[in-house]
Amino acid sequence: MGFNLPLKRRGTSGEPGETADGAPAESLGAASQWRLIWLRLRRHRLAMASAAVVCMLALIGVFCEFVAPTTPGDYSAAHTHAPPQRLHFVDTSGGDLDLGLHVYGYDSVRDEETLAREYTVDTSDKVELGFFVEGTPYRMWGVIPADTHLFGTQDPEERVYLLGADRNGRDMLSRIVYGTRVSLSIGLVGVALSFVLGVVLGGVSGYFGGRTDNFIQRLIEFTMSIPTIPLWMGLSAAVPREWGPLTTYFAITVILSLIGWTDLARVVRGRFLSLREEDFVLAARLDGCGRSRVIRRHMLPSFTSHIVASLTLSIPLMILAESALSFLGLGLQPPVVSWGVLMQEAQNIHSIAGAPWTLLPGVAVTVAVLALNFVGDGIRDSADPYQ
């Protein structure tokens, strides 16, 4: 597989110049395939910006207990469907200029006709905010006890709702942050399992051919012919409701993996069919390499970049599948917090009309899916030797 290398720019004295990427031109001749892909990817601004967003989401998911202002189960019955609070830095309510990050509290009354709680801003109730503050105790990764939060109220007894509250008075920002870990990890774990199934079955199908290829291809066609939603519903209904949250999490991940491996398997099979007739594969066989070594050390590395691009584009599909299952009540269930579970709050017209901020988990899904798709497109374009 060849790459079109950037042209050299020579200096005025005739010495070797630099490429448009700023790398010495003479070093590109000995550059590895991954370095060439990286040099092209760096010029893809949208992909690089999206990669920064993905890295930020990954860090939020890993350290969600520390990033979230409070725990996802912390609630206040007096703040059901409380609207988002605006951040302020300058306070002149007392007559003097007071600088500091803060929000104003609520005054709430219940409408006598509709019995709905109505909120107004109370400028006399100033809630001081800060970074690295003490708050609700938690266990980092379920192991390390701590009570320090990246952002929150200076007084642990106060509450802040920057993205509003749900029907139980729980902070939407904290719940979205916690949902990042579950939704992203399901995408990564699910794609990892799909990768194993797709590469193994697709490789065996393309390398051996014959009856083995025919059987695996008919299995792929049968799996792809089943409508996705009914298949999800049937497999999810088979998960016992008495299973714990962690067991259900892995069960849903396996369900998504059993459906998502078919496309990758077909791609791998097609590449194996073309590569098994190449001269370097024949040379490896004549050198005494076994079948497994030919596949692992010679055939797979020749299109690893393409597999990486395909996997990157598959992660958003896994996230959307988990969100759809949980939204329909067929996937993860409370008390597990994922973006799909959070979107169940917006299943009725009352929540959408009276508390539109309950739709914000859908915004998080959209941002993550778009960022991952842009990164996948950038990797695919950078790995294409004919571009």
XYZ file of C-alpha atoms in Angstrom:
387
model
C 0.000 0.000 0.000
C 1.629 3.240 -1.082
C 1.156 6.851 -0.043
C 1.517 10.019 -2.084
C 4.299 11.799 -0.212
C 4.389 15.615 -0.026
C 6.811 17.256 -2.415
C 10.096 18.567 -1.079
C 10.843 22.287 -0.759
C 14.534 23.027 -1.128
C 16.251 25.961 0.483
C 18.170 28.623 -1.365
C 21.490 26.913 -0.680
C 20.304 23.580 -2.059
C 19.959 21.750 1.253
C 16.878 19.557 1.804
C 13.816 21.581 2.770
C 10.643 20.772 4.697
C 7.216 19.479 3.785
C 3.987 21.411 4.202
C 3.593 19.620 7.562
C 6.870 21.041 8.837
C 8.611 17.637 8.871
C 12.035 17.148 7.216
C 11.415 15.897 3.708
C 14.202 13.333 3.790
C 12.690 11.678 6.896
C 9.401 10.849 5.182
C 10.983 8.235 2.969
C 11.675 6.093 6.044
C 8.502 7.067 7.930
C 6.211 4.301 9.139
C 2.675 3.911 7.903
C 1.268 5.269 11.181
C 3.481 8.373 11.007
C 2.314 9.101 7.480
C -1.306 8.763 8.629
C -0.624 11.097 11.574
C 0.998 13.728 9.333
C -2.079 13.772 7.116
C -4.496 13.691 10.020
C -2.890 16.791 11.559
C -4.003 18.820 8.553
C -7.621 17.696 8.998
C -8.753 20.542 11.269
C -12.281 19.279 11.853
C -11.018 15.830 12.816
C -8.436 17.276 15.209
C -11.004 19.558 16.849
C -13.394 16.616 17.163
C -10.609 14.485 18.648
C -10.170 17.139 21.343
C -13.906 16.935 22.090
C -13.731 13.131 22.274
C -10.737 13.298 24.631
C -12.608 15.775 26.838
C -15.659 13.479 26.969
C -13.415 10.529 27.787
C -11.809 12.420 30.680
C -15.237 13.439 31.960
C -16.342 9.811 31.848
C -13.254 8.531 33.651
C -13.388 11.161 36.412
C -17.161 11.718 36.495
C -17.382 11.507 40.311
C -14.890 14.374 40.619
C -16.250 16.460 37.718
C -19.935 16.308 38.704
C -21.118 18.938 41.234
C -22.977 16.233 43.171
C -23.930 12.565 42.986
C -26.638 11.464 40.515
C -28.969 10.253 43.274
C -28.823 13.433 45.375
C -32.300 14.981 45.235
C -34.368 17.817 46.691
C -38.157 17.547 46.779
C -38.358 21.365 46.924
C -36.654 21.738 43.514
C -38.641 19.448 41.209
C -38.170 20.577 37.601
C -36.187 23.609 38.766
C -35.035 25.684 35.753
C -31.347 26.237 34.916
C -29.576 28.939 36.903
C -27.502 31.638 35.219
C -23.891 32.145 36.209
C -22.938 35.626 37.449
C -19.563 37.157 38.209
C -20.538 40.704 39.216
C -22.998 41.389 42.068
C -24.364 44.886 42.687
C -27.532 43.940 44.574
C -26.104 45.147 47.894
C -25.094 48.560 46.543
C -21.376 47.688 46.391
C -19.465 46.033 43.569
C -18.843 42.413 44.527
C -16.865 40.123 42.223
C -17.082 36.353 42.414
C -18.670 33.422 40.629
C -22.189 32.859 41.936
C -25.825 32.112 41.089
C -29.042 33.383 42.610
C -31.464 31.086 44.399
C -35.125 30.400 43.715
C -38.432 31.519 45.100
C -41.071 28.900 44.340
C -44.842 28.942 44.640
C -47.396 26.326 43.600
C -50.097 27.393 41.187
C -53.484 26.814 42.798
C -55.151 25.809 39.537
C -52.512 23.634 37.847
C -50.630 22.668 41.041
C -47.431 23.219 39.063
C -44.438 24.691 40.874
C -43.385 28.079 39.482
C -39.911 29.501 40.090
C -38.661 33.092 40.223
C -35.121 34.358 40.767
C -34.380 35.580 44.290
C -31.496 38.070 44.039
C -31.252 38.259 47.805
C -30.260 34.575 47.941
C -26.699 34.518 46.634
C -25.066 31.089 46.228
C -21.265 31.314 46.083
C -19.534 28.914 43.679
C -15.944 27.748 43.478
C -13.511 25.156 42.203
C -12.147 22.184 44.141
C -14.804 22.515 46.821
C -16.075 20.011 49.368
C -19.451 18.497 48.643
C -21.413 15.271 48.622
C -19.168 12.304 49.562
C -18.513 9.724 46.833
C -16.212 6.845 45.953
C -13.955 7.418 42.971
C -14.372 4.425 40.631
C -16.353 2.820 43.474
C -13.182 2.351 45.520
C -11.523 5.583 46.747
C -13.601 7.642 49.224
C -13.526 11.415 48.598
C -15.681 14.534 48.871
C -13.818 17.064 46.658
C -15.575 18.208 43.489
C -14.107 20.127 40.563
C -16.943 22.660 40.671
C -19.742 23.332 43.115
C -21.088 25.504 45.914
C -18.850 26.892 48.632
C -21.435 25.824 51.213
C -22.082 22.055 50.959
C -25.655 22.630 52.161
C -26.489 24.854 49.172
C -27.592 23.539 45.771
C -26.857 24.651 42.227
C -28.704 23.604 39.061
C -26.776 24.954 36.072
C -28.711 22.706 33.663
C -31.889 22.492 35.717
C -33.368 19.620 37.711
C -35.495 16.600 36.833
C -38.885 15.633 38.273
C -37.248 14.383 41.472
C -35.117 17.479 42.019
C -31.863 15.836 40.901
C -29.169 17.910 39.188
C -29.251 17.306 35.421
C -25.618 18.349 34.926
C -24.371 15.760 37.414
C -26.542 13.034 35.904
C -25.365 13.836 32.350
C -21.738 13.739 33.526
C -22.266 10.332 35.160
C -24.107 9.108 32.055
C -21.024 9.906 29.961
C -19.106 7.026 31.550
C -21.796 4.413 30.895
C -22.728 5.472 27.360
C -19.160 5.878 26.108
C -17.910 2.708 27.772
C -20.728 0.676 26.226
C -19.651 2.004 22.830
C -15.998 1.106 23.432
C -16.610 -2.319 24.982
C -19.247 -3.178 22.398
C -16.961 -2.216 19.522
C -14.116 -4.235 21.070
C -16.288 -7.364 21.134
C -17.548 -6.667 17.621
C -13.941 -6.227 16.500
C -13.002 -9.682 17.771
C -16.011 -11.348 16.137
C -15.688 -9.402 12.884
C -11.950 -9.937 12.418
C -11.975 -13.615 13.402
C -15.043 -14.672 11.407
C -14.329 -12.348 8.479
C -10.687 -13.437 8.349
C -11.553 -17.132 8.459
C -14.200 -16.639 5.791
C -11.913 -14.765 3.408
C -8.772 -16.830 3.964
C -10.180 -20.355 3.781
C -13.081 -19.799 1.372
C -15.151 -22.763 0.202
C -17.793 -24.193 2.524
C -16.461 -22.216 5.487
C -16.878 -18.955 3.575
C -20.328 -19.974 2.386
C -21.526 -20.837 5.915
C -20.231 -17.622 7.509
C -21.667 -15.455 4.720
C -25.098 -17.055 5.055
C -24.895 -16.446 8.839
C -24.071 -12.774 8.203
C -26.916 -12.413 5.716
C -29.371 -14.037 8.120
C -28.315 -11.707 10.947
C -28.547 -8.621 8.741
C -31.973 -9.632 7.403
C -33.606 -9.493 10.832
C -35.155 -6.055 11.587
C -32.977 -4.320 14.160
C -35.597 -3.018 16.591
C -37.522 -6.341 16.953
C -34.207 -8.168 17.359
C -33.153 -5.735 20.108
C -36.532 -6.112 21.772
C -36.358 -9.906 21.720
C -32.814 -10.104 23.065
C -33.439 -7.433 25.710
C -36.616 -9.189 26.851
C -34.526 -12.298 27.453
C -32.453 -10.441 30.072
C -33.915 -11.290 33.511
C -35.200 -8.223 35.366
C -33.767 -9.470 38.660
C -30.216 -9.090 37.366
C -28.195 -6.332 38.978
C -27.151 -3.114 37.170
C -23.624 -4.373 36.402
C -24.833 -7.697 34.991
C -27.454 -5.934 32.883
C -24.800 -3.523 31.625
C -22.637 -6.368 30.304
C -25.683 -8.164 28.893
C -26.714 -5.100 26.871
C -23.119 -4.703 25.669
C -23.031 -8.306 24.460
C -26.410 -7.859 22.738
C -25.151 -4.837 20.814
C -21.933 -6.668 19.896
C -23.814 -9.698 18.545
C -25.563 -7.378 16.099
C -22.741 -4.994 15.185
C -20.031 -7.389 13.947
C -21.477 -8.211 10.521
C -20.323 -5.102 8.607
C -16.741 -5.396 9.835
C -16.701 -9.111 9.029
C -17.663 -8.406 5.420
C -14.987 -5.739 5.079
C -12.316 -8.058 6.495
C -13.451 -10.921 4.266
C -13.188 -8.766 1.145
C -9.699 -7.610 2.061
C -8.572 -11.169 2.805
C -9.903 -12.398 -0.529
C -7.751 -9.841 -2.340
C -4.672 -10.143 -0.109
C -4.367 -13.930 -0.069
C -3.237 -13.859 -3.705
C -0.582 -11.182 -3.147
C 3.121 -11.977 -3.544
C 4.061 -11.193 0.072
C 1.486 -13.730 1.328
C 2.853 -16.368 -1.039
C 6.382 -15.545 0.134
C 5.331 -15.987 3.755
C 3.826 -19.394 2.968
C 6.941 -20.520 1.110
C 9.009 -19.362 4.086
C 7.184 -21.916 6.238
C 4.791 -19.602 8.103
C 1.653 -21.241 9.425
C -1.815 -20.019 8.593
C -2.302 -18.180 11.870
C 1.047 -16.396 11.511
C 0.308 -15.396 7.914
C -2.978 -13.876 9.057
C -1.651 -12.175 12.215
C 1.763 -10.931 11.044
C 1.284 -10.312 7.334
C -2.342 -9.854 6.265
C -3.957 -7.986 9.169
C -1.214 -5.312 9.508
C -1.594 -4.431 5.812
C -5.042 -2.914 6.405
C -4.983 -2.145 10.122
C -5.530 1.556 9.446
C -8.744 0.742 7.596
C -9.961 -1.371 10.520
C -9.199 1.465 12.957
C -11.237 3.876 10.834
C -14.139 1.400 10.669
C -14.072 0.881 14.436
C -14.066 4.633 15.073
C -17.153 4.997 12.908
C -18.819 2.056 14.692
C -18.624 3.556 18.191
C -21.334 6.200 17.482
C -23.667 3.460 16.258
C -23.187 1.577 19.544
C -23.919 4.728 21.555
C -27.063 5.412 19.523
C -28.189 1.799 19.906
C -27.780 1.887 23.704
C -29.564 5.241 23.891
C -32.450 3.947 21.770
C -32.803 0.750 23.812
C -32.733 2.596 27.133
C -35.105 5.281 25.849
C -37.601 2.579 24.873
C -37.238 0.930 28.292
C -35.556 -2.161 26.821
C -31.965 -1.427 27.802
C -30.438 -0.129 31.006
C -32.810 0.810 33.780
C -32.556 3.109 36.817
C -30.610 3.383 39.071
C -28.055 3.015 36.244
C -27.425 6.450 34.726
C -26.822 6.625 30.972
C -27.826 9.164 28.353
C -30.573 6.868 27.099
C -31.960 6.360 30.611
C -31.951 10.133 31.182
C -33.898 10.718 27.974
C -36.773 8.694 29.421
C -37.593 11.875 31.372
C -38.634 13.518 28.094
C -41.098 10.828 27.003
C -44.196 12.876 27.844
C -45.460 16.202 26.563
C -45.598 17.669 30.073
C -41.841 17.360 30.534
C -41.060 18.719 27.076
C -43.392 21.712 27.459
C -42.689 22.517 31.115
C -39.075 21.381 31.486
C -37.336 21.360 28.073
C -33.939 21.005 29.776
C -34.741 17.316 30.278
C -33.876 16.960 26.558
C -30.242 17.956 27.211
C -29.017 14.313 27.366
C -30.015 14.106 23.708
C -27.705 17.053 23.012
C -24.865 15.142 24.709
C -25.559 12.123 22.474
C -25.556 14.343 19.369
C -22.251 16.013 20.289
C -20.529 12.690 21.041
C -21.815 10.998 17.872
C -20.846 13.914 15.613
C -17.377 14.203 17.160
C -16.705 10.479 16.793
C -17.965 10.495 13.201
C -15.714 13.426 12.285
C -12.719 11.689 13.872
C -13.538 8.494 11.989
C -13.857 10.376 8.691
C -10.507 12.055 9.308
C -8.756 8.754 10.055
C -10.351 7.119 7.025
C -9.236 9.941 4.718
C -5.731 9.977 6.214
C -5.367 6.207 5.831
C -6.512 6.240 2.186
C -3.358 5.848 0.043
C -5.141 7.131 -3.080
C -6.164 10.525 -1.674
